[in-house]
PDB file of C-alpha atoms in Angstrom:
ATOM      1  CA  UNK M   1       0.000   0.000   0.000  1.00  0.00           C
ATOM      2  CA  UNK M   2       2.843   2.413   0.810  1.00  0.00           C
ATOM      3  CA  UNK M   3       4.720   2.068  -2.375  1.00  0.00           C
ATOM      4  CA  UNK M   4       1.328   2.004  -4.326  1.00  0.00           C
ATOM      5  CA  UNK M   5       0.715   5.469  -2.664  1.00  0.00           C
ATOM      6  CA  UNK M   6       3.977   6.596  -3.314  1.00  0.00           C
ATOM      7  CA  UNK M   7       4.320   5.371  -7.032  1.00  0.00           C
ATOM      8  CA  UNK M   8       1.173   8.005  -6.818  1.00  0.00           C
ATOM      9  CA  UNK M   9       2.814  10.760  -5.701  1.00  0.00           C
ATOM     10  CA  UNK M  10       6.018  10.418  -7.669  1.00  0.00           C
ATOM     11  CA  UNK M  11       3.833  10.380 -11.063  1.00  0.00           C
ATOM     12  CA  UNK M  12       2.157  13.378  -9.781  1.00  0.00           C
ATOM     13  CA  UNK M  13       5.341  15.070  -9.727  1.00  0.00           C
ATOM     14  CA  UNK M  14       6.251  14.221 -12.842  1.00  0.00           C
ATOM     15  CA  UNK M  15       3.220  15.129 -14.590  1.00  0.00           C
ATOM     16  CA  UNK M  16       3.585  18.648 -12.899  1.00  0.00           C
ATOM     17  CA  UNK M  17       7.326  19.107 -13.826  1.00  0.00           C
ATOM     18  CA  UNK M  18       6.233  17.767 -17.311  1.00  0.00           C
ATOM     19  CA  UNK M  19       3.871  20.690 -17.851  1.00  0.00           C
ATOM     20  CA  UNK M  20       5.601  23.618 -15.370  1.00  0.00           C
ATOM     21  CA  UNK M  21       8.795  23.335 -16.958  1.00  0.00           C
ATOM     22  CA  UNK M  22       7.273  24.564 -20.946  1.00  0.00           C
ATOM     23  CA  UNK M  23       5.283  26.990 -19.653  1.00  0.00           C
ATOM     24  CA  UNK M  24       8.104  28.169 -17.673  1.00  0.00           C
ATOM     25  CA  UNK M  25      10.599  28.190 -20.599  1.00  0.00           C
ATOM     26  CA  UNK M  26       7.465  29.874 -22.480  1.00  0.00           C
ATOM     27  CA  UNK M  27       7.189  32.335 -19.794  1.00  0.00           C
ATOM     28  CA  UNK M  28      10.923  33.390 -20.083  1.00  0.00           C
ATOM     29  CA  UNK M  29      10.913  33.823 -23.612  1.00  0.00           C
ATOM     30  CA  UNK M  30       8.234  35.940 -23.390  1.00  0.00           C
ATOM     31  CA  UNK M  31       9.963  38.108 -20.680  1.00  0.00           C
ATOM     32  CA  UNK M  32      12.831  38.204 -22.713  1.00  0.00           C
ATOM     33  CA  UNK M  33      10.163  39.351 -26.172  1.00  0.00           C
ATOM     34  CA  UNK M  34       8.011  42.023 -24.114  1.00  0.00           C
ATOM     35  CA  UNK M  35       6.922  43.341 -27.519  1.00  0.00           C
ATOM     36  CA  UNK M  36       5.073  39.796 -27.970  1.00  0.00           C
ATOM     37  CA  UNK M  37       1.107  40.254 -27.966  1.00  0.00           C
ATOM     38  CA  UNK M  38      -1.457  38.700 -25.807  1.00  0.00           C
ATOM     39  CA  UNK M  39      -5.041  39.528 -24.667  1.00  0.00           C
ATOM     40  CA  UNK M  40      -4.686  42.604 -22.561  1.00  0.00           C
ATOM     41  CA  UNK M  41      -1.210  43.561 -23.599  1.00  0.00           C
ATOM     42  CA  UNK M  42      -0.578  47.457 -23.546  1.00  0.00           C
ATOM     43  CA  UNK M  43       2.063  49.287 -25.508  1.00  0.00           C
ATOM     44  CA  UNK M  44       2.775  53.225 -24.170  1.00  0.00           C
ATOM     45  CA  UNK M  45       4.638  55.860 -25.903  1.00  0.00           C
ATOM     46  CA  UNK M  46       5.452  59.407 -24.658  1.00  0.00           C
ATOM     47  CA  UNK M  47       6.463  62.058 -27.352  1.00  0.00           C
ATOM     48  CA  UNK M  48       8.978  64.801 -26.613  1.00  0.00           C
ATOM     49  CA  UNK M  49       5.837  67.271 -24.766  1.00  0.00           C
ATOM     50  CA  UNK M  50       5.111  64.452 -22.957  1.00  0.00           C
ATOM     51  CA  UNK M  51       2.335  63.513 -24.371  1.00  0.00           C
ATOM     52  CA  UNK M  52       1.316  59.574 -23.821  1.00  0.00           C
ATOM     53  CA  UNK M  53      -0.436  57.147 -25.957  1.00  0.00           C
ATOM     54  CA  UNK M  54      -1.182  53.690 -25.098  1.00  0.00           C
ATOM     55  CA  UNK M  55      -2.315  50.751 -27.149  1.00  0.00           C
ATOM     56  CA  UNK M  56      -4.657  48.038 -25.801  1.00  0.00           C
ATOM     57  CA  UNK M  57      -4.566  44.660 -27.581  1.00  0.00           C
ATOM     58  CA  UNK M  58      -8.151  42.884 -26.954  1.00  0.00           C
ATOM     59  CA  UNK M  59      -7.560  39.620 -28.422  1.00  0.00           C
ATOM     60  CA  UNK M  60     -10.249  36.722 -27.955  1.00  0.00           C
ATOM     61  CA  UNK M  61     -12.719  34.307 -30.205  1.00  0.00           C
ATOM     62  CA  UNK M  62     -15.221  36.767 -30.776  1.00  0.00           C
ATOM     63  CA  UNK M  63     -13.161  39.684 -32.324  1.00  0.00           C
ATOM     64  CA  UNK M  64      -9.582  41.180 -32.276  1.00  0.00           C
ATOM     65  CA  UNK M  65      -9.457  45.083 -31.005  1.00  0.00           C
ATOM     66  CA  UNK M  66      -7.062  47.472 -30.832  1.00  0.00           C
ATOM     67  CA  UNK M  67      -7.960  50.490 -28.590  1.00  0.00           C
ATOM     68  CA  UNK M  68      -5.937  53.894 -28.620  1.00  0.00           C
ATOM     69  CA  UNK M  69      -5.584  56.558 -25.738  1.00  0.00           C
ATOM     70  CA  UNK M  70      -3.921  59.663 -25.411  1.00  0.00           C
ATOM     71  CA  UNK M  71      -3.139  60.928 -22.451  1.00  0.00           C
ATOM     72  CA  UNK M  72      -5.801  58.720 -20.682  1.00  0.00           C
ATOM     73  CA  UNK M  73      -8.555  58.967 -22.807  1.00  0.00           C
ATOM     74  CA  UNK M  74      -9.951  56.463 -25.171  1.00  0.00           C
ATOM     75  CA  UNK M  75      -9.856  58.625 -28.584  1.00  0.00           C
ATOM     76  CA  UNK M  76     -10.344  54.992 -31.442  1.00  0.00           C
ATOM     77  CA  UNK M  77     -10.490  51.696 -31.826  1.00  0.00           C
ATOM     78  CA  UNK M  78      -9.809  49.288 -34.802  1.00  0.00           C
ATOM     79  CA  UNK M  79     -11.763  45.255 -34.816  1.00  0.00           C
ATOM     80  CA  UNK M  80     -11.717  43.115 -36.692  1.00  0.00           C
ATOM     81  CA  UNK M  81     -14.313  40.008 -36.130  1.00  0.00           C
ATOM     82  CA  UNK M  82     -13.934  36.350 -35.751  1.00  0.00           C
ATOM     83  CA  UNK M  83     -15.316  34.217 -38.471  1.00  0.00           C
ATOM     84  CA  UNK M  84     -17.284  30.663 -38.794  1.00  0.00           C
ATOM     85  CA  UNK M  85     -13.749  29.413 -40.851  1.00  0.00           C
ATOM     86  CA  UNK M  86     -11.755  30.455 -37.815  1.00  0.00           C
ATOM     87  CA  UNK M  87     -10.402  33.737 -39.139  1.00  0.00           C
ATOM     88  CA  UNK M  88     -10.513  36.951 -38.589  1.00  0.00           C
ATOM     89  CA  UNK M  89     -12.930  38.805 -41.403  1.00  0.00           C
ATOM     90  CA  UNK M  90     -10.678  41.417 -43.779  1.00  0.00           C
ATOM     91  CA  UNK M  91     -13.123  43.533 -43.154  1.00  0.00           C
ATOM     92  CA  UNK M  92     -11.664  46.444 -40.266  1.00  0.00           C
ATOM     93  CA  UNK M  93     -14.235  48.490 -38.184  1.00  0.00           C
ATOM     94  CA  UNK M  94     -12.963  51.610 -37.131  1.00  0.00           C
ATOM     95  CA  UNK M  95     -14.453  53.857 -34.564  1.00  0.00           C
ATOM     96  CA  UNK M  96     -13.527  57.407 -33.376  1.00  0.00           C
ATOM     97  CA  UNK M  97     -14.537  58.736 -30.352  1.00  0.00           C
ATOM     98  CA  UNK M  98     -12.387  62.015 -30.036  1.00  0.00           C
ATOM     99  CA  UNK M  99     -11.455  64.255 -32.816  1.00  0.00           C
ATOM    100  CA  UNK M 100      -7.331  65.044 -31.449  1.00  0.00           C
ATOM    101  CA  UNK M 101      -6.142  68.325 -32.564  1.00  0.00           C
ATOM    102  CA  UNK M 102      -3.117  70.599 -31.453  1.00  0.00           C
ATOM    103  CA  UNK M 103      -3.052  74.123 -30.472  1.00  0.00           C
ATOM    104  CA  UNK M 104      -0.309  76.668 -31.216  1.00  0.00           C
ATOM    105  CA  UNK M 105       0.993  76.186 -27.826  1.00  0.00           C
ATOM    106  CA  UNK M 106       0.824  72.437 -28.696  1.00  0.00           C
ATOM    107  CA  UNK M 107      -1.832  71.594 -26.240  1.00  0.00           C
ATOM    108  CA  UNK M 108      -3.818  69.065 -27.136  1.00  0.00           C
ATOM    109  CA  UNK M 109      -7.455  69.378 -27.804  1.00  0.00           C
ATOM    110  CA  UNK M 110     -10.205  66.507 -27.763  1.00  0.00           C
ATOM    111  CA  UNK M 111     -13.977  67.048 -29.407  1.00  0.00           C
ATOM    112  CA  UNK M 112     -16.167  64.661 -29.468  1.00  0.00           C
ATOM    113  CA  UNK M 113     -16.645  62.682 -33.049  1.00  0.00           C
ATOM    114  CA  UNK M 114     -18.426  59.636 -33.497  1.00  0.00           C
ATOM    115  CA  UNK M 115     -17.288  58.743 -36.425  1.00  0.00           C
ATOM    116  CA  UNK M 116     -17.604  54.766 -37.701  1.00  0.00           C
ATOM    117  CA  UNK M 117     -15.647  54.207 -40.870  1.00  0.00           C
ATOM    118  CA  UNK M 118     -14.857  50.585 -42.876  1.00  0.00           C
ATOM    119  CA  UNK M 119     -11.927  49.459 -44.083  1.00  0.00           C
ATOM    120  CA  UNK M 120     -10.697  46.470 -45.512  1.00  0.00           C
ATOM    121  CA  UNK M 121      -7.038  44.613 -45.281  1.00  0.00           C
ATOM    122  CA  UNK M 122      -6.652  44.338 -48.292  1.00  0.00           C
ATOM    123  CA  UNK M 123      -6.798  48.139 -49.008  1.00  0.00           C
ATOM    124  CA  UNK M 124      -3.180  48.211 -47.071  1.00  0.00           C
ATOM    125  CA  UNK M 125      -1.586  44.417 -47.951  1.00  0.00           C
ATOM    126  CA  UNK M 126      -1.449  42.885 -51.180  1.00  0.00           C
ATOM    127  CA  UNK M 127      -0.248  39.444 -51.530  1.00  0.00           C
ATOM    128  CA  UNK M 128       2.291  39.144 -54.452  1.00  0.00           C
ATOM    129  CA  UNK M 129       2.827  35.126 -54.052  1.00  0.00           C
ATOM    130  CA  UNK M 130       1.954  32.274 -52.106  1.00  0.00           C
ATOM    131  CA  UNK M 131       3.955  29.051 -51.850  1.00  0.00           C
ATOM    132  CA  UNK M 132       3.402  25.847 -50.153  1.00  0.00           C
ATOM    133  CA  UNK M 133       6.326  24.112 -49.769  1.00  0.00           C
ATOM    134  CA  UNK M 134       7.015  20.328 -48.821  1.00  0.00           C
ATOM    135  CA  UNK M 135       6.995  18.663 -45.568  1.00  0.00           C
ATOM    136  CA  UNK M 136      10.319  19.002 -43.433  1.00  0.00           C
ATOM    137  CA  UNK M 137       9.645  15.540 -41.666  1.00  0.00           C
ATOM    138  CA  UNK M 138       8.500  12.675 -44.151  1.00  0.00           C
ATOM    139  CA  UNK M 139       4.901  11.817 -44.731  1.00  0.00           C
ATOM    140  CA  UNK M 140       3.795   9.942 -43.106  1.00  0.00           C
ATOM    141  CA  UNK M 141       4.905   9.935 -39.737  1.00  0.00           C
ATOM    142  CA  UNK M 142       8.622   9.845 -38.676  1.00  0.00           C
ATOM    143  CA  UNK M 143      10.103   8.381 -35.429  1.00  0.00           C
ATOM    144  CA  UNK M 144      11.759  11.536 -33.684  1.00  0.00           C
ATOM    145  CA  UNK M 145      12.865  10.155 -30.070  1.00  0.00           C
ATOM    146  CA  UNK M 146      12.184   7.906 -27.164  1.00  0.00           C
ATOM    147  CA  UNK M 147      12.394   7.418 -23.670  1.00  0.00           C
ATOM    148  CA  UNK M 148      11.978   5.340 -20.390  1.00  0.00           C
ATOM    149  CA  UNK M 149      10.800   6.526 -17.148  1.00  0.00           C
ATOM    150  CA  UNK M 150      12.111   4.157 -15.125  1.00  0.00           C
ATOM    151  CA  UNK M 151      10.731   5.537 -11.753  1.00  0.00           C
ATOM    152  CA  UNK M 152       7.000   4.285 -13.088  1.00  0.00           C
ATOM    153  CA  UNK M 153       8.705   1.741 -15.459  1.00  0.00           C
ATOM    154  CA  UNK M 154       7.077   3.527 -19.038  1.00  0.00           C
ATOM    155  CA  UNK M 155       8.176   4.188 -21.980  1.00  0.00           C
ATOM    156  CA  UNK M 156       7.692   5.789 -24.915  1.00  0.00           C
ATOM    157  CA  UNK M 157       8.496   6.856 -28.602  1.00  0.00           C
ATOM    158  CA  UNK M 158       7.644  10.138 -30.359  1.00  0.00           C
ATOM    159  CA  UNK M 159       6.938  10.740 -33.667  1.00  0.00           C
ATOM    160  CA  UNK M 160       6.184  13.682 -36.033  1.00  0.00           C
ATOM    161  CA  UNK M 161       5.723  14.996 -39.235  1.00  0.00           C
ATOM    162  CA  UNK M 162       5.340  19.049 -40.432  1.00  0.00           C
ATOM    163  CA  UNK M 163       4.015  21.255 -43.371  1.00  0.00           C
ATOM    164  CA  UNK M 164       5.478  24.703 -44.194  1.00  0.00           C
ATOM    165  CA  UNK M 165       3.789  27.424 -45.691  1.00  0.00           C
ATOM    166  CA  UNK M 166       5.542  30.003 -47.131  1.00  0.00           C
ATOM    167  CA  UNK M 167       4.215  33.438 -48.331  1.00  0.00           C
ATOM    168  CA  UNK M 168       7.164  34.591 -49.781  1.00  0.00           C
ATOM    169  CA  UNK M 169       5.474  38.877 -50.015  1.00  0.00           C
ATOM    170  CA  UNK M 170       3.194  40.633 -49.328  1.00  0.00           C
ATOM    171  CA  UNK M 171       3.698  44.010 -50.111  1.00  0.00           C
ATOM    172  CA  UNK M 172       2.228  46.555 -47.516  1.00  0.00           C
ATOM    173  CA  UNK M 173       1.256  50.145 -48.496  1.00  0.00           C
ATOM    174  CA  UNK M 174      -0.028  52.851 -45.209  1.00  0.00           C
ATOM    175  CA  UNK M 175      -0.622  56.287 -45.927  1.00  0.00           C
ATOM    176  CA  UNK M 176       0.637  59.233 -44.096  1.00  0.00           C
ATOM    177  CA  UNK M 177      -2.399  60.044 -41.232  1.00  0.00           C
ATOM    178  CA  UNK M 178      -3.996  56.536 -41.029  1.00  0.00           C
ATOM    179  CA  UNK M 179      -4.696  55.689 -37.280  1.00  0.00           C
ATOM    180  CA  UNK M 180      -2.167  53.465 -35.379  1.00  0.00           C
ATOM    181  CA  UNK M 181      -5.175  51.380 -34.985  1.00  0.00           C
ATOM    182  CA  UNK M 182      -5.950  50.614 -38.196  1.00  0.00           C
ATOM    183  CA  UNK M 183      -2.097  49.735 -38.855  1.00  0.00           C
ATOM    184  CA  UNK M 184      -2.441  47.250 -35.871  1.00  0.00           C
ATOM    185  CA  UNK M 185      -5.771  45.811 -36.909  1.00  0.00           C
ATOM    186  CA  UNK M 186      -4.391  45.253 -40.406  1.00  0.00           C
ATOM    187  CA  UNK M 187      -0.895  43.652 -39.905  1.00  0.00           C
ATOM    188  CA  UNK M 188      -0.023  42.574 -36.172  1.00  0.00           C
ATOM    189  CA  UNK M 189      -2.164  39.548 -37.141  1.00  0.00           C
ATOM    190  CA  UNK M 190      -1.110  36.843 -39.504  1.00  0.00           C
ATOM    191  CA  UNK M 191      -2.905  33.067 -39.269  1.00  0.00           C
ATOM    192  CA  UNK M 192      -4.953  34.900 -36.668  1.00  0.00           C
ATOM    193  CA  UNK M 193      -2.306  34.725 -34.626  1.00  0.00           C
ATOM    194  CA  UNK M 194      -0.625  38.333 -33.155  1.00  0.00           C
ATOM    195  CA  UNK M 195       2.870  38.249 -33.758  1.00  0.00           C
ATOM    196  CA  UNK M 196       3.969  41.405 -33.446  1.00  0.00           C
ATOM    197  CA  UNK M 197       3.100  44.907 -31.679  1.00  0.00           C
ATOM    198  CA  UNK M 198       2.409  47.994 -33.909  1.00  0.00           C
ATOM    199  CA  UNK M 199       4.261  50.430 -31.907  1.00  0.00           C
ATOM    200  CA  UNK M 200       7.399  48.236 -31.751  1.00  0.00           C
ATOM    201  CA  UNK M 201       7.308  47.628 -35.464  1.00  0.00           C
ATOM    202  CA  UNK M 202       6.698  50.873 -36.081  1.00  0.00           C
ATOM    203  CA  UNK M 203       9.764  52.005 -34.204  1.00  0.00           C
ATOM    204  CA  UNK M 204      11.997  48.954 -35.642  1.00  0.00           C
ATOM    205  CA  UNK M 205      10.936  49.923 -39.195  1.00  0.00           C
ATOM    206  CA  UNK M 206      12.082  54.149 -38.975  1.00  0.00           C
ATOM    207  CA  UNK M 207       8.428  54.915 -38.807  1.00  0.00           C
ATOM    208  CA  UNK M 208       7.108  58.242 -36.467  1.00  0.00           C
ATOM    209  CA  UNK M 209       3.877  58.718 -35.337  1.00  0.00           C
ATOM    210  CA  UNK M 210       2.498  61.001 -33.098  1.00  0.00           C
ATOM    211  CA  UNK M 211      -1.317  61.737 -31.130  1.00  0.00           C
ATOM    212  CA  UNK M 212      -2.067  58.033 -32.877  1.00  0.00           C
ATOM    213  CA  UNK M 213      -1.395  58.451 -36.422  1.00  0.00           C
ATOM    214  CA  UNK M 214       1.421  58.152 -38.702  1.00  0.00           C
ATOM    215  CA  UNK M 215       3.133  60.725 -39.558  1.00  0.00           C
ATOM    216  CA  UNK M 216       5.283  58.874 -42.469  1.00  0.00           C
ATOM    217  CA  UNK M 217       4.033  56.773 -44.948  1.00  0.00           C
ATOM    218  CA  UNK M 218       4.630  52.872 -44.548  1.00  0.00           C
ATOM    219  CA  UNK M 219       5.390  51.011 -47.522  1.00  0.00           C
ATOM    220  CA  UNK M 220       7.351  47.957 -47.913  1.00  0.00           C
ATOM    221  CA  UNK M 221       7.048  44.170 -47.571  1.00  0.00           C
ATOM    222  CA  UNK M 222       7.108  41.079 -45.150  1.00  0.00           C
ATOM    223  CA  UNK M 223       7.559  37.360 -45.993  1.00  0.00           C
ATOM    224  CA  UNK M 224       5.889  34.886 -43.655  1.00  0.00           C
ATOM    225  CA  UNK M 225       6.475  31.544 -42.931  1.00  0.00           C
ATOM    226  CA  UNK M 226       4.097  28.915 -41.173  1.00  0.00           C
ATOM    227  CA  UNK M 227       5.557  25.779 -39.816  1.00  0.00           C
ATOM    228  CA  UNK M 228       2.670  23.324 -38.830  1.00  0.00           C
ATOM    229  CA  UNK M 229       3.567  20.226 -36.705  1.00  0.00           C
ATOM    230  CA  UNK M 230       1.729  17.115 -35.660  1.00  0.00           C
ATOM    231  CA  UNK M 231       2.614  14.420 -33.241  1.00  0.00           C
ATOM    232  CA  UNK M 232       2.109  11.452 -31.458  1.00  0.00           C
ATOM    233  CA  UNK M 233       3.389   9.140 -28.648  1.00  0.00           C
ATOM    234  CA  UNK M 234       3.420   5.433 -28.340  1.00  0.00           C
ATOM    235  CA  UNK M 235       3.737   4.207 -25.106  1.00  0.00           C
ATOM    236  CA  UNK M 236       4.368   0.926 -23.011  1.00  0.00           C
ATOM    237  CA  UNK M 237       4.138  -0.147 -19.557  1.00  0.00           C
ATOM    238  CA  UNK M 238       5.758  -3.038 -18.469  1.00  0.00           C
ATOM    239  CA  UNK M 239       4.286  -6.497 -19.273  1.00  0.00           C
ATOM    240  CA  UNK M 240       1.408  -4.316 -20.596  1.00  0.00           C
ATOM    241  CA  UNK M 241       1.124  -3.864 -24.381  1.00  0.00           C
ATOM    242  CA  UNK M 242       2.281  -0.301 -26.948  1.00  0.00           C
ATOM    243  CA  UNK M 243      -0.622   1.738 -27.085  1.00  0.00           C
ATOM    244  CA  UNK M 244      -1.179   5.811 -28.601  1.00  0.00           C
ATOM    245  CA  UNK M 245      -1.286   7.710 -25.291  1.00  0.00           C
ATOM    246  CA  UNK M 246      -1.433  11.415 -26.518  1.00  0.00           C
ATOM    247  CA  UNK M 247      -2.187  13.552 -30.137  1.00  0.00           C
ATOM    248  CA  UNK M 248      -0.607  17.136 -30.454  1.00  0.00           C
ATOM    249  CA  UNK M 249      -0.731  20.093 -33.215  1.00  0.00           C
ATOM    250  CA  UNK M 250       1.270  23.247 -32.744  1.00  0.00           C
ATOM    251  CA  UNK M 251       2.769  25.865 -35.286  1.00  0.00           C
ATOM    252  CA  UNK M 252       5.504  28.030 -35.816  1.00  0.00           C
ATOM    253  CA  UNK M 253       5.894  31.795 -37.188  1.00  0.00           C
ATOM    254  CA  UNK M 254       8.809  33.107 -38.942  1.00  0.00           C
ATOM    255  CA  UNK M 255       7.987  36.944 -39.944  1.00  0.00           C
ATOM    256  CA  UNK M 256      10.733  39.055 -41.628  1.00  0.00           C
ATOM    257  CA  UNK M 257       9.228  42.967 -42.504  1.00  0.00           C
ATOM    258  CA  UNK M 258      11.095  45.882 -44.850  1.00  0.00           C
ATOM    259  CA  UNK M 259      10.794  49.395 -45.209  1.00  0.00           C
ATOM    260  CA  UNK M 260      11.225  49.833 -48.619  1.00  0.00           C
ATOM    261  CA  UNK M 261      12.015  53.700 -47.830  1.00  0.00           C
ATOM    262  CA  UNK M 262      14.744  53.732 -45.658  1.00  0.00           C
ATOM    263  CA  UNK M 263      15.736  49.596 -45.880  1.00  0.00           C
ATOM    264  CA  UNK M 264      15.339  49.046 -41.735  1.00  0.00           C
ATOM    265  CA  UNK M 265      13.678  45.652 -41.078  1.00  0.00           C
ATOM    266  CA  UNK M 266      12.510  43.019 -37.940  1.00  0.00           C
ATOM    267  CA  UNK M 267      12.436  39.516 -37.823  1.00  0.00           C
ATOM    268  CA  UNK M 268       9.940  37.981 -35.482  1.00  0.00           C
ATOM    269  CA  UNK M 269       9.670  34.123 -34.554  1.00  0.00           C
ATOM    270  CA  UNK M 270       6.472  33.200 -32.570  1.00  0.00           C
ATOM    271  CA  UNK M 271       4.389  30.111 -31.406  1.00  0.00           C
ATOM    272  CA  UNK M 272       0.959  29.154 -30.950  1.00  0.00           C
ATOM    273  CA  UNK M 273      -0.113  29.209 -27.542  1.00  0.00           C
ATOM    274  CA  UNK M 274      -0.201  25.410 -27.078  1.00  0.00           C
ATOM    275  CA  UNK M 275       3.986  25.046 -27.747  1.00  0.00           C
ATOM    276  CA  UNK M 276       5.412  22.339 -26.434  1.00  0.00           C
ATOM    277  CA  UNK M 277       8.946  21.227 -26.489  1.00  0.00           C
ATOM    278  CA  UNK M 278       9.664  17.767 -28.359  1.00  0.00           C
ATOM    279  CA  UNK M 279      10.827  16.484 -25.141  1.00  0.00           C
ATOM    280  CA  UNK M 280       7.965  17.641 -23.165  1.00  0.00           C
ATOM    281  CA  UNK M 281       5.034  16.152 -25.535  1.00  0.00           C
ATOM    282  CA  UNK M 282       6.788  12.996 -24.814  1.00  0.00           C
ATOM    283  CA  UNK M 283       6.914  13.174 -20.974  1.00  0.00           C
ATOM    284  CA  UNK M 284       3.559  13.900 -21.453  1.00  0.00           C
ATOM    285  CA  UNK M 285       2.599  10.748 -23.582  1.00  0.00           C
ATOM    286  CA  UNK M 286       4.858   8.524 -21.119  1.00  0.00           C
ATOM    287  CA  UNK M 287       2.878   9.269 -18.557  1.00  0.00           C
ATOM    288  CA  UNK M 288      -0.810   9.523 -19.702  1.00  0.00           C
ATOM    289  CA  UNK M 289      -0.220   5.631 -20.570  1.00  0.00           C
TER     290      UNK M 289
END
């Protein structure tokens, strides 16, 4: 009974370890990427007169929203909706509370304007080509690694396969004026997924903006690349037989973005939410067994 209990205990550990450990790692990286983008996450900027605007990134299954404030106040926002497929619609709503103007002493001014206007993502990114390129583990699916846990006497063997999708442009094209909003409605999001933050992007590319609007043009290009993965674990307790224990999908963003103008550029690598490491996914199939 005691060693039943404590065979318990010990798999309990390991199943916690198992799943603390990624999320830590994730948790680091992220610490170490504070321009990554999650629900909630807030960008601020303060110009030279100390003026300060803040982005709010409202990112969920119903709709993803970008809301702007300067100097406190809530003066836009930019959505864009979730669709049936899964994806967020082209279509961008933008809404402006506050009309922002300066004075001669440079004070700002707010007046109210309601103003609803429609815009669509494709008025700002055109895609040039689209390639699909081969899998980077053979089809079907390829033995990657195994293990023992000897503690709980399991093991288990991992195996994978992945697609990559390559868009190799799409050329971008933002007017001078267009609200910072609209920018970060239109292309912080690629495979729904936010992989980048306007203002950061903005900043990495050469661009100004100032009281939420751009005050250079944008025009230039990024080349994205979607690695999709898909596993499974086989895995065996003793004098028990090989069974499939556990099914995973995750992906992988590559994002490289030029200024055509003035030839800065980023490079961004992101996950989907549900990473895992290799190593991990099969701790976890060892020990669902």
């Amino acid at each position: 009974m005691k060693r039943s209990i404590f065979t318990i205990f010990l798999v309990g550990i390991l199943f916690l370890s198992t799943f603390l450990q990624p999320l830590q790692t994730q948790a680091e990286e992220k610490s170490s990427i504070p321009e990554s983008i999650s629900n909630g996450y807030v960008e601020s900027f303060v110009d030279e007169l100390g003026n300060t605007t803040k982005l709010e990134y409202l990112i969920n299954d119903n709709e993803f929203r970008v809301n702007t404030y300067l100097n406190g106040r809530l003066i836009d926002y930019s959505s864009r909706v979730m669709e049936e497929d899964g994806e967020y619609s082209d279509e961008i709503i933008y809404n402006q509370i506050v009309d922002v103007e300066q004075s001669e002493s440079e004070e700002i001014i707010f007046t109210e304007n309601n103003v609803k206007e429609t815009y669509n993502v494709n008025d700002f990114i055109k895609e040039e080509s689209s390639i699909t390129e081969g899998t980077t583990l053979p089809r079907p699916y390829s033995f990657i690694a195994s293990k023992c846990m000897e503690a709980i006497k399991q093991c288990g063997s991992l195996y994978g396969k992945s697609k990559k999708d390559l868009i190799d442009k799409y050329v971008f094209d933002f007017k001078k004026d267009v609200a910072l909003s609209v920018v970060a409605a239109a292309i912080t999001i690629i495979w729904t997924h936010p992989i980048v933050a306007v203002g950061i992007l903005l900043t990495s590319l050469g661009i100004s903006f100032r009281n939420a609007v751009l005050e250079d043009s944008l025009n230039g290009y990024y080349k994205a690349t979607r690695t999709q993965y898909s596993y499974y674990i086989l895995a065996k307790k003793e004098n028990k037989p090989e069974k499939e224990t556990y099914r995973h999908d995750q992906e992988e963003y590559d994002v490289h973005y030029y200024n055509s103008a003035n030839g800065k550029e980023l490079t961004r690598n992101s996950h989907s939410p549900n990473w895992f490491s290799e190593d991990a996914l099969l701790n976890i199939g060892i020990i669902a067994y």
